[in-house]
Short mmCIF file of C-alpha atoms and ligand atoms in Angstrom, two decimals:
data_model
loop_
_atom_site.label_atom_id
_atom_site.label_comp_id
_atom_site.label_asym_id
_atom_site.label_seq_id
_atom_site.Cartn_x
_atom_site.Cartn_y
_atom_site.Cartn_z
CA MET A 1063 89.02 91.29 133.02
CA ASN A 1064 90.67 88.59 134.86
CA PHE A 1065 88.16 85.94 135.42
CA ALA A 1066 85.93 85.55 131.82
CA LYS A 1067 86.59 81.84 130.75
CA GLY A 1068 86.82 81.13 126.80
CA SER A 1069 85.69 83.93 124.46
CA LEU A 1070 82.58 85.48 126.60
CA GLY A 1071 81.99 88.99 124.84
CA TRP A 1072 82.88 91.82 127.04
CA ILE A 1073 82.12 95.29 127.07
CA GLU A 1074 84.66 97.60 129.21
CA VAL A 1075 84.67 101.16 129.18
CA VAL A 1076 86.72 104.08 130.66
CA CYS A 1077 85.24 107.20 130.98
CA GLY A 1078 86.01 110.74 132.41
CA PRO A 1079 87.19 113.98 131.66
CA MET A 1080 90.07 115.22 129.74
CA PHE A 1081 93.46 114.63 131.19
CA SER A 1082 92.20 111.81 133.64
CA GLY A 1083 94.07 109.06 132.21
CA LYS A 1084 91.69 107.36 130.10
CA SER A 1085 94.03 106.95 127.08
CA GLU A 1086 96.64 105.83 129.29
CA GLU A 1087 94.33 102.99 130.76
CA LEU A 1088 93.04 102.38 127.21
CA ILE A 1089 96.45 101.55 126.40
CA ARG A 1090 97.54 99.31 129.29
CA ARG A 1091 94.67 97.18 129.02
CA LEU A 1092 95.54 96.76 125.37
CA ARG A 1093 99.07 96.41 125.83
CA ARG A 1094 98.71 93.53 128.30
CA ALA A 1095 95.97 91.93 125.81
CA GLU A 1096 98.86 91.85 123.49
CA ILE A 1097 101.36 90.37 125.87
CA ALA A 1098 98.75 87.60 126.55
CA ARG A 1099 99.40 86.66 122.39
CA GLN A 1100 95.81 87.90 122.11
CA ARG A 1101 94.61 89.53 118.53
CA VAL A 1102 93.80 92.90 119.34
CA GLN A 1103 92.30 96.25 117.13
CA ILE A 1104 92.61 99.72 117.82
CA PHE A 1105 90.58 102.15 116.48
CA LYS A 1106 90.06 106.26 116.96
CA PRO A 1107 87.98 108.49 115.07
CA ALA A 1108 89.53 110.02 112.18
CA LEU A 1109 88.86 113.78 113.16
CA ASP A 1110 90.94 113.53 116.44
CA ASP A 1111 94.50 113.77 114.81
CA ARG A 1112 95.65 116.37 117.11
CA TYR A 1113 99.04 114.36 117.70
CA CYS A 1114 99.11 111.53 115.17
CA ASP A 1115 97.19 110.03 112.66
CA ASP A 1116 97.82 106.11 113.16
CA HIS A 1117 98.59 105.70 116.85
CA ILE A 1118 96.96 106.76 120.16
CA VAL A 1119 99.02 109.15 122.16
CA SER A 1120 98.07 109.94 126.07
CA HIS A 1121 99.03 113.58 127.17
CA SER A 1122 101.92 111.62 129.10
CA GLU A 1123 103.15 110.63 125.41
CA LEU A 1124 102.35 106.97 126.06
CA ARG A 1125 101.38 105.35 122.28
CA ILE A 1126 99.67 102.64 120.61
CA ARG A 1127 99.17 101.93 117.25
CA SER A 1128 95.32 102.50 115.69
CA VAL A 1129 93.16 102.68 112.96
CA PRO A 1130 91.41 105.95 112.16
CA VAL A 1131 87.79 105.78 111.42
CA LYS A 1132 85.08 107.90 110.46
CA ASP A 1133 82.05 106.01 112.07
CA ALA A 1134 80.51 102.85 113.63
CA ALA A 1135 80.21 101.34 110.26
CA GLN A 1136 83.80 102.06 108.72
CA LEU A 1137 85.06 100.41 112.06
CA GLU A 1138 83.11 97.58 111.20
CA SER A 1139 84.16 97.13 108.03
CA ARG A 1140 87.64 97.38 109.04
CA LEU A 1141 87.48 94.82 111.34
CA ASP A 1142 89.36 91.35 110.95
CA LEU A 1143 86.92 88.49 111.94
CA ARG A 1144 89.75 86.96 113.87
CA THR A 1145 90.24 90.07 116.48
CA GLU A 1146 89.49 89.10 120.09
CA VAL A 1147 90.43 92.32 121.47
CA ILE A 1148 89.00 95.76 120.36
CA GLY A 1149 90.13 98.87 121.40
CA ILE A 1150 88.23 102.29 120.65
CA ASP A 1151 89.35 105.64 121.91
CA GLU A 1152 87.51 109.06 121.64
CA ALA A 1153 84.13 106.95 121.52
CA GLN A 1154 82.06 109.99 121.93
CA PHE A 1155 82.79 111.26 118.51
CA LEU A 1156 81.82 107.99 116.57
CA GLY A 1157 78.20 108.30 117.05
CA ALA A 1158 74.91 106.68 117.96
CA GLU A 1159 75.16 103.48 115.72
CA LEU A 1160 78.26 102.68 117.98
CA VAL A 1161 76.31 101.47 120.37
CA ASP A 1162 74.70 98.23 118.12
CA VAL A 1163 77.71 97.65 116.59
CA VAL A 1164 79.93 96.93 119.95
CA VAL A 1165 76.91 95.20 121.46
CA ARG A 1166 76.89 92.94 118.16
CA LEU A 1167 80.39 92.49 118.87
CA ALA A 1168 80.24 91.07 122.17
CA ASP A 1169 77.61 88.74 121.27
CA LEU A 1170 80.15 87.61 118.88
CA GLY A 1171 82.49 86.80 121.89
CA LYS A 1172 85.05 89.65 121.17
CA ARG A 1173 86.37 91.77 124.24
CA ILE A 1174 85.62 95.48 123.36
CA VAL A 1175 87.58 98.25 125.67
CA ILE A 1176 86.04 101.52 125.05
CA ALA A 1177 87.48 105.13 126.09
CA GLY A 1178 85.73 108.24 125.95
CA LEU A 1179 84.50 111.70 127.49
CA ASP A 1180 81.58 111.01 129.73
CA THR A 1181 80.47 114.90 129.52
CA ASP A 1182 80.77 117.43 127.14
CA TYR A 1183 82.19 121.34 127.70
CA LEU A 1184 79.10 122.32 129.13
CA GLY A 1185 79.00 119.28 131.66
CA ARG A 1186 75.93 117.49 129.63
CA PRO A 1187 76.05 113.94 129.14
CA PHE A 1188 78.46 113.50 125.59
CA HIS A 1189 75.96 110.88 123.56
CA PRO A 1190 76.61 108.12 123.15
CA MET A 1191 78.81 107.27 126.25
CA PRO A 1192 75.50 107.29 128.20
CA GLU A 1193 74.33 104.21 126.13
CA LEU A 1194 77.55 102.84 126.18
CA LEU A 1195 77.86 102.70 129.85
CA ALA A 1196 74.25 101.01 129.90
CA VAL A 1197 75.32 97.93 127.75
CA ALA A 1198 78.85 97.81 129.13
CA ASP A 1199 79.70 94.87 131.64
CA GLU A 1200 82.24 96.90 133.62
CA ILE A 1201 82.51 100.98 133.78
CA THR A 1202 85.83 102.80 135.01
CA LYS A 1203 85.42 106.43 135.68
CA THR A 1204 88.69 108.50 136.00
CA LEU A 1205 89.46 111.78 137.43
CA ALA A 1206 91.79 114.02 136.66
CA ILE A 1207 93.42 116.94 138.87
CA CYS A 1208 91.35 120.62 139.03
CA MET A 1209 93.86 122.97 137.46
CA GLN A 1210 92.31 125.78 140.11
CA CYS A 1211 92.49 123.98 143.02
CA GLY A 1212 94.15 120.65 142.89
CA ASN A 1213 91.00 118.90 144.05
CA PRO A 1214 89.83 115.79 141.80
CA ALA A 1215 88.17 117.07 138.74
CA LYS A 1216 85.25 115.61 136.98
CA HIS A 1217 84.82 118.21 134.21
CA THR A 1218 86.50 119.30 131.27
CA GLN A 1219 86.74 123.22 131.29
CA ARG A 1220 87.22 124.81 127.68
CA LEU A 1221 89.23 128.01 127.65
CA VAL A 1222 88.57 129.24 124.28
CA ALA A 1223 85.41 130.97 122.52
CA SER A 1224 83.55 128.49 120.63
CA GLU A 1225 80.28 127.07 120.70
CA ASP A 1226 80.79 123.84 118.65
CA LEU A 1227 80.14 120.98 120.69
CA ILE A 1228 83.36 119.44 119.17
CA VAL A 1229 86.66 121.58 118.99
CA VAL A 1230 89.42 119.02 119.06
CA GLY A 1231 92.50 120.43 121.10
CA ALA A 1232 94.53 120.00 124.58
CA ALA A 1233 96.74 122.23 126.53
CA GLY A 1234 95.52 125.68 126.16
CA MET A 1235 92.23 124.82 124.62
CA TYR A 1236 90.96 123.02 127.90
CA GLU A 1237 91.83 122.05 131.45
CA ALA A 1238 90.22 119.81 134.02
CA ARG A 1239 88.14 121.23 137.04
CA CYS A 1240 86.49 119.91 139.75
CA ARG A 1241 82.75 120.64 140.35
CA ARG A 1242 83.33 124.16 142.24
CA CYS A 1243 85.83 125.18 139.85
CA PHE A 1244 84.16 124.44 136.48
CA GLU A 1245 82.56 127.28 134.78
CA PRO A 1246 80.23 125.98 131.81
CA ASN A 1247 79.52 129.57 131.05
CA LEU A 1248 83.12 130.91 130.39
CA ALA A 1249 83.17 129.91 126.89
CA LYS A 1250 79.99 131.35 126.14
CA GLN A 1251 81.28 134.64 127.69
CA GLU A 1252 84.44 134.60 125.39
CA VAL A 1253 82.18 133.89 122.37
CA GLU A 1254 79.94 137.19 123.77
CA ARG A 1255 82.99 139.17 124.39
CA ALA A 1256 84.65 138.45 120.91
CA ALA A 1257 81.27 139.58 119.52
CA ALA A 1258 81.03 142.74 121.62
CA LYS A 1259 84.50 143.59 120.10
CA ALA A 1260 83.82 142.81 116.56
P1 LIG B 1347 92.58 111.63 128.51
O1 LIG B 1347 92.75 110.25 127.94
O2 LIG B 1347 91.44 110.86 129.72
O3 LIG B 1347 92.60 112.80 128.29
P2 LIG B 1347 95.47 110.79 129.04
O4 LIG B 1347 95.53 109.35 129.18
O5 LIG B 1347 95.66 111.11 127.65
O6 LIG B 1347 94.19 111.41 129.73
O7 LIG B 1347 96.37 111.67 129.93
C1 LIG B 1347 96.87 111.40 131.25
C2 LIG B 1347 98.00 112.20 131.93
O8 LIG B 1347 97.84 113.80 131.40
C3 LIG B 1347 98.63 112.01 133.27
O9 LIG B 1347 99.05 110.86 133.60
C4 LIG B 1347 99.27 113.47 133.41
O10 LIG B 1347 100.45 113.11 132.43
C5 LIG B 1347 98.93 113.94 132.01
N1 LIG B 1347 98.17 115.69 132.86
C6 LIG B 1347 97.64 116.61 132.17
N2 LIG B 1347 97.08 117.67 133.16
C7 LIG B 1347 96.58 116.80 133.84
C8 LIG B 1347 95.70 117.18 135.11
N3 LIG B 1347 94.78 118.38 135.02
N4 LIG B 1347 95.36 115.74 136.14
C9 LIG B 1347 95.95 115.07 135.64
N5 LIG B 1347 96.35 114.37 134.81
C10 LIG B 1347 96.98 115.32 133.98
ZN1 LIG B 1348 88.84 123.00 141.76
#
């Protein structure tokens, strides 16, 4: 966002599958805001502590400090009123209330940069990302590389047995897959296979 003058509120959403560079892009945008001497605050869901509790860490080891929050209400309560730019990673874990909070903050003149998974391990829209995309001023979709065939990958393939929507993890538990190589039933088959063995 290079053209908005003054404190025009603004919502940016970066979405795509795991390993597509959402955190890298979020960190890049927030670093630029810091270089421009804007007041930046960064939040991530408390449940995503796969690397580190007080930083966002990309799969390529870029990092930026962040505040863990359990939901949108806690995010709002931790917000410093002087903050100009608000970064949010893994927004798909912060609940439906995030949408109203984000719109309210944009109406107050804040720039909000949001990253999150657009679809879940079955390829379904991952709420509240669809709603955030609808209220956004600017949208970026990122693609990963399919680990099976090397094509652009839009899906997050779960490799481990679990029917839970949220299973936090990274390498070994998930991989990026293109539309053709995506096997949404793989996780389900793994569950059935494990049950049959038991
Ligand atoms: P996201 O936040 O979307 O999960 P990250 O920003 O954390 O993504 O990580 C992106 C980085 O992950 C890439 O720059 C690359 O180093 C690494 N990476 C690992 N697997 C893949 C893949 N299949 N496709 C693209 N990048 C990958
Ligand atoms: Zn593929």
